[in-house]
PDB file of C-alpha atoms in Angstrom:
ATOM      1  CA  UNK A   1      -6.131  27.366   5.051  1.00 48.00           C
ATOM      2  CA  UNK A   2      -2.377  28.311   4.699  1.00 54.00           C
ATOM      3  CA  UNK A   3      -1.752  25.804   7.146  1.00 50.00           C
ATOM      4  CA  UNK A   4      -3.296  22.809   5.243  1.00 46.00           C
ATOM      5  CA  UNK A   5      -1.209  24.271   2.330  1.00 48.00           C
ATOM      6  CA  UNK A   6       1.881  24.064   3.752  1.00 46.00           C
ATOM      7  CA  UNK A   7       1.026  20.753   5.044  1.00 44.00           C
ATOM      8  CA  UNK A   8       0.376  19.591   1.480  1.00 46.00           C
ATOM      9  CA  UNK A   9       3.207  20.894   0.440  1.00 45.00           C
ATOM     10  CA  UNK A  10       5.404  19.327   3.232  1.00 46.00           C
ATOM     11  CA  UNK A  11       3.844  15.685   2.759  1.00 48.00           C
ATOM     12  CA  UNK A  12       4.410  16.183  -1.310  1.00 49.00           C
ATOM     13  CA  UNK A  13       8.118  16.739  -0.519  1.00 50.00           C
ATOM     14  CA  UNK A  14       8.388  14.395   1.968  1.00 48.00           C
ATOM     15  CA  UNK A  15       7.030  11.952  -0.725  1.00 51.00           C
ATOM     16  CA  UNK A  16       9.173  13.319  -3.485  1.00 54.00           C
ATOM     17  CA  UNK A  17      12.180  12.492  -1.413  1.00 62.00           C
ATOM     18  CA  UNK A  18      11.137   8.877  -0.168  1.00 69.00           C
ATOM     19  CA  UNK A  19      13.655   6.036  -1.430  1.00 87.00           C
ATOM     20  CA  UNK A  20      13.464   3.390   0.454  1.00 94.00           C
ATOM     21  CA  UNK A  21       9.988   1.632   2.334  1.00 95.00           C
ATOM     22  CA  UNK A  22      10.830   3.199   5.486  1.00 96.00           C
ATOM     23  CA  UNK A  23      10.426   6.788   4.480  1.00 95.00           C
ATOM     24  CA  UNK A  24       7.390   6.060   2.103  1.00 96.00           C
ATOM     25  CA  UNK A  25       5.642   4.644   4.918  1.00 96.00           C
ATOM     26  CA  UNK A  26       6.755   7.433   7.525  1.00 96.00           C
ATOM     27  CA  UNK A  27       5.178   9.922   4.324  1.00 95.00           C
ATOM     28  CA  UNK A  28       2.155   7.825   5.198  1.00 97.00           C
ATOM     29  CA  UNK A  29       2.058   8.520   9.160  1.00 97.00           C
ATOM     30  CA  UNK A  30       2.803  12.054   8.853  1.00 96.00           C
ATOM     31  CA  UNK A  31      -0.138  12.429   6.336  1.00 96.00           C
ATOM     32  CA  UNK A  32      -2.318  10.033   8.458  1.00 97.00           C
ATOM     33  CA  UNK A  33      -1.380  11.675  12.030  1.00 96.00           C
ATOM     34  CA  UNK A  34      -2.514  15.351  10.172  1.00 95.00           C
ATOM     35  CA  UNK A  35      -6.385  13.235  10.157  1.00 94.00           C
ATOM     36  CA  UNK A  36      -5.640  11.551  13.806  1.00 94.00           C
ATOM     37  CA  UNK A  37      -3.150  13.029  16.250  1.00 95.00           C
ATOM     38  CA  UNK A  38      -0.903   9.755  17.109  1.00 94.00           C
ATOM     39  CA  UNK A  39      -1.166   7.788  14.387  1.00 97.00           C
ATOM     40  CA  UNK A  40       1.267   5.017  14.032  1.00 97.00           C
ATOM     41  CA  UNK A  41       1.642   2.306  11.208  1.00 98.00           C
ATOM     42  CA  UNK A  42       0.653  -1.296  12.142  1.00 98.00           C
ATOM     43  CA  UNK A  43       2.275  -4.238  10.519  1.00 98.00           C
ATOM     44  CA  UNK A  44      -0.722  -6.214  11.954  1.00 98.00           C
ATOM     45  CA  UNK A  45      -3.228  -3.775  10.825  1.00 98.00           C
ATOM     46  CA  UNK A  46      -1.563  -3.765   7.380  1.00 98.00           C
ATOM     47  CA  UNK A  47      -1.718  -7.706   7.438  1.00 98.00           C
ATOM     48  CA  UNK A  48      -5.263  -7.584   8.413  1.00 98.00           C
ATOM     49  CA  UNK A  49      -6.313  -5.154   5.452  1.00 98.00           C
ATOM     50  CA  UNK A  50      -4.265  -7.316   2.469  1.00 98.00           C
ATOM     51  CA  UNK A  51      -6.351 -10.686   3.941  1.00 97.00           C
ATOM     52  CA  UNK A  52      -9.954  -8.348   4.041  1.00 97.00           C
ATOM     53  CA  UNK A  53     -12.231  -9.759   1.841  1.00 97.00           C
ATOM     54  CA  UNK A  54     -13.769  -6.449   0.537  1.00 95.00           C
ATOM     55  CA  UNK A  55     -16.445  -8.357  -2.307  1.00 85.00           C
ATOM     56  CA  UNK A  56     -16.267  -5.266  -4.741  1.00 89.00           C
ATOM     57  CA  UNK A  57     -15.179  -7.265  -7.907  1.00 87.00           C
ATOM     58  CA  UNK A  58     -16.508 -10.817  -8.253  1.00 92.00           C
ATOM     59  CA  UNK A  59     -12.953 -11.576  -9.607  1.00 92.00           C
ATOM     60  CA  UNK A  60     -10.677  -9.576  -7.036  1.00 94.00           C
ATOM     61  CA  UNK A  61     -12.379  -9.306  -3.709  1.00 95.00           C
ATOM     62  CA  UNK A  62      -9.133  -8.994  -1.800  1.00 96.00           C
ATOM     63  CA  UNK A  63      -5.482  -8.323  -2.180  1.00 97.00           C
ATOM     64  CA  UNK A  64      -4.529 -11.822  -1.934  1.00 97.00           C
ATOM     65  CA  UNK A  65      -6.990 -12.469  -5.247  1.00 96.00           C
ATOM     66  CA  UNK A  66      -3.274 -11.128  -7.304  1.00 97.00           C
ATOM     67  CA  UNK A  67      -1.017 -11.273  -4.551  1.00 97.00           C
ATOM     68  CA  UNK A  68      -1.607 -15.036  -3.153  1.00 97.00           C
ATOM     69  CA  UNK A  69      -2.059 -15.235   0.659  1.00 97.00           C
ATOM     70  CA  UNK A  70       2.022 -14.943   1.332  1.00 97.00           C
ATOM     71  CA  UNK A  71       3.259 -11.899  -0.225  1.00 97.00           C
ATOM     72  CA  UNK A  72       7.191 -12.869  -0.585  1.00 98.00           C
ATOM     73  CA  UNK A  73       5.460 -15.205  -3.193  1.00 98.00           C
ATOM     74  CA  UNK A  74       4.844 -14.228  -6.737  1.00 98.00           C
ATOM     75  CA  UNK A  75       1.421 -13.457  -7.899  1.00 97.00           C
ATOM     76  CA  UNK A  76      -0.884 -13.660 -11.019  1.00 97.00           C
ATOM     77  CA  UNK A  77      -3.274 -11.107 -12.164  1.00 95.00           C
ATOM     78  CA  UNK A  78      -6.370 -12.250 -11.221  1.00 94.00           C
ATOM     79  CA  UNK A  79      -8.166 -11.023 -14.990  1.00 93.00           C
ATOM     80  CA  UNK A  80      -5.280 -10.549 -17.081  1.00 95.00           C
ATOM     81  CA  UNK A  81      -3.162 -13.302 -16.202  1.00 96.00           C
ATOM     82  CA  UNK A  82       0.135 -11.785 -15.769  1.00 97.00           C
ATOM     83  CA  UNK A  83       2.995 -12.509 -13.292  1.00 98.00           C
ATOM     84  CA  UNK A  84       3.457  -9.783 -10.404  1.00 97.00           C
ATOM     85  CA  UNK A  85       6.311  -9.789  -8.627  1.00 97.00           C
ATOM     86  CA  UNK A  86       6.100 -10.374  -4.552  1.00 98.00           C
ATOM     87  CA  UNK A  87       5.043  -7.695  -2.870  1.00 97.00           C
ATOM     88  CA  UNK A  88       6.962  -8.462   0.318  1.00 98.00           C
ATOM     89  CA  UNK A  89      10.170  -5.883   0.348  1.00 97.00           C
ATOM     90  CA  UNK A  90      12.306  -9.037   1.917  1.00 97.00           C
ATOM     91  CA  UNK A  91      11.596 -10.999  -1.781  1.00 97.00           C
ATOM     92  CA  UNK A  92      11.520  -8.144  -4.153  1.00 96.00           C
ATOM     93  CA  UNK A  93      14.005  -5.100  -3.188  1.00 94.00           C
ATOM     94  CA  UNK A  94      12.322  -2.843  -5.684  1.00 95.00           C
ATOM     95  CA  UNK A  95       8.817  -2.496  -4.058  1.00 96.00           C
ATOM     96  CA  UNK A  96       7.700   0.706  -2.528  1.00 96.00           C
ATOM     97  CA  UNK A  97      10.939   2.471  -3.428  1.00 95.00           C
ATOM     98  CA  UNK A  98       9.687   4.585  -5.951  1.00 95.00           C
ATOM     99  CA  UNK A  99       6.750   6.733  -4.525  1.00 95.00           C
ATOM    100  CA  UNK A 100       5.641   7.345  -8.066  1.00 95.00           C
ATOM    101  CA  UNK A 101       5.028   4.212  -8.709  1.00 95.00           C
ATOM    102  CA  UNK A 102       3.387   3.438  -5.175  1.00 97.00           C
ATOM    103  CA  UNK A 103       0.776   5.788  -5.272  1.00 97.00           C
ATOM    104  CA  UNK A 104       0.497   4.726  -8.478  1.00 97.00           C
ATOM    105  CA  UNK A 105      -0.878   1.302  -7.576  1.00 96.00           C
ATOM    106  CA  UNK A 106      -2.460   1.817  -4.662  1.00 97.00           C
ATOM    107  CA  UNK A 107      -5.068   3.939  -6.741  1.00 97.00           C
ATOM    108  CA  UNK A 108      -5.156   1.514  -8.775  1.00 95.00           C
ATOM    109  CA  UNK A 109      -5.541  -1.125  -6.636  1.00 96.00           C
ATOM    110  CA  UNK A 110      -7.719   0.267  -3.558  1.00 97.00           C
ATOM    111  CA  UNK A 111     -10.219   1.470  -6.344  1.00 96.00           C
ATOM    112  CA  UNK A 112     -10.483  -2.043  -7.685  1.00 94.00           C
ATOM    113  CA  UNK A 113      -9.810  -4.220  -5.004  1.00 96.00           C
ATOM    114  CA  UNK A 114     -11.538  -1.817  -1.908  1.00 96.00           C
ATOM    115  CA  UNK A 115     -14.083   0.061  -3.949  1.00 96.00           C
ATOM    116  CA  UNK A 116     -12.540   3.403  -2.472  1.00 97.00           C
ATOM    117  CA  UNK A 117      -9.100   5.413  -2.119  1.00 97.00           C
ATOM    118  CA  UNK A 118      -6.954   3.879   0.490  1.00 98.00           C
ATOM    119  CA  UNK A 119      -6.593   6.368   3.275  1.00 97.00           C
ATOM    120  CA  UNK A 120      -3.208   7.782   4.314  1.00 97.00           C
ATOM    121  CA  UNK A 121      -2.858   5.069   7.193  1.00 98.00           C
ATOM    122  CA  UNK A 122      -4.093   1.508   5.339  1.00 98.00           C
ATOM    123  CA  UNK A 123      -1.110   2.564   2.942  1.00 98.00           C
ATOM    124  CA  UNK A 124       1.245   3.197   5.918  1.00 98.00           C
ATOM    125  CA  UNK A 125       0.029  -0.181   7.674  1.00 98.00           C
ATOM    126  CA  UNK A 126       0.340  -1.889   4.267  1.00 98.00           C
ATOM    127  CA  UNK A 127       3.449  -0.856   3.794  1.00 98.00           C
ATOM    128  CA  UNK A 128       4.789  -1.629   7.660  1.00 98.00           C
ATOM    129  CA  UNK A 129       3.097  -5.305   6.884  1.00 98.00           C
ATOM    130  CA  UNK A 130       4.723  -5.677   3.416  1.00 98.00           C
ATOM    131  CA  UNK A 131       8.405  -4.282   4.968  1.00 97.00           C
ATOM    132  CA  UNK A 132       8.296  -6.693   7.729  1.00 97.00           C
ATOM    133  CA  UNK A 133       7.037  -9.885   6.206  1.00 97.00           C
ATOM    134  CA  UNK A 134       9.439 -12.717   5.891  1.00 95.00           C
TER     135      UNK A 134
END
């Protein structure tokens, strides 16, 4: 038990102190390799999850319902009709910099969109995905 504390309390700093996409993602792996020993992120895996078609809300069934199938593109709300900025880090410098705001969303988001929380390594794939697509 004290060592899933300190764990917890390692990933929240880690967290805390992620700036940039990079170290929110490798916040990510270190919380997903605690559930399976190796874990990597996957930019292809992360690609693969935003184009799943998860059919849990008749009007978002999948992140590309808001996001439109090329993320460095910007989106529309698929309900309330407002612009969202591209997700892809190469067209908006401001995404997953502020790990507030990232977790956030993908509560948010994975709730709506997935049905579920996200686990620790769809958000580090996602985030390898949206870092690396041009």
């Amino acid at each position: 038990m004290k060592t899933l504390s300190a764990l917890c309390l390692l990933l929240t700093s880690l967290a805390a102190q992620a700036e940039t996409p990079q170290q929110i993602r490798q916040a990510y792996c270190a919380e997903a390799a605690g559930q399976q020993a190796g874990f990597t992120a996957s930019a292809k895996r992360g690609e693969a999850f935003f184009r799943q078609r998860f059919n849990q809300n008749d009007k978002m069934p999948a992140c590309t319902s808001c996001h439109t199938d090329q993320p460095v593109n910007a989106g529309q709300h698929a309900i309330t009709g407002k612009t969202i900025r591209p997700l892809a880090v190469s067209a908006n410098a401001e995404r997953f910099s502020d790990p507030a705001k990232v977790e956030k969303w993908f509560g948010r988001n994975c709730k709506e969109v997935v049905g579920r929380a996200c686990t620790p390594g769809e958000k580090a794939d996602f985030v390898a995905y949206m870092s690396e697509v041009r």
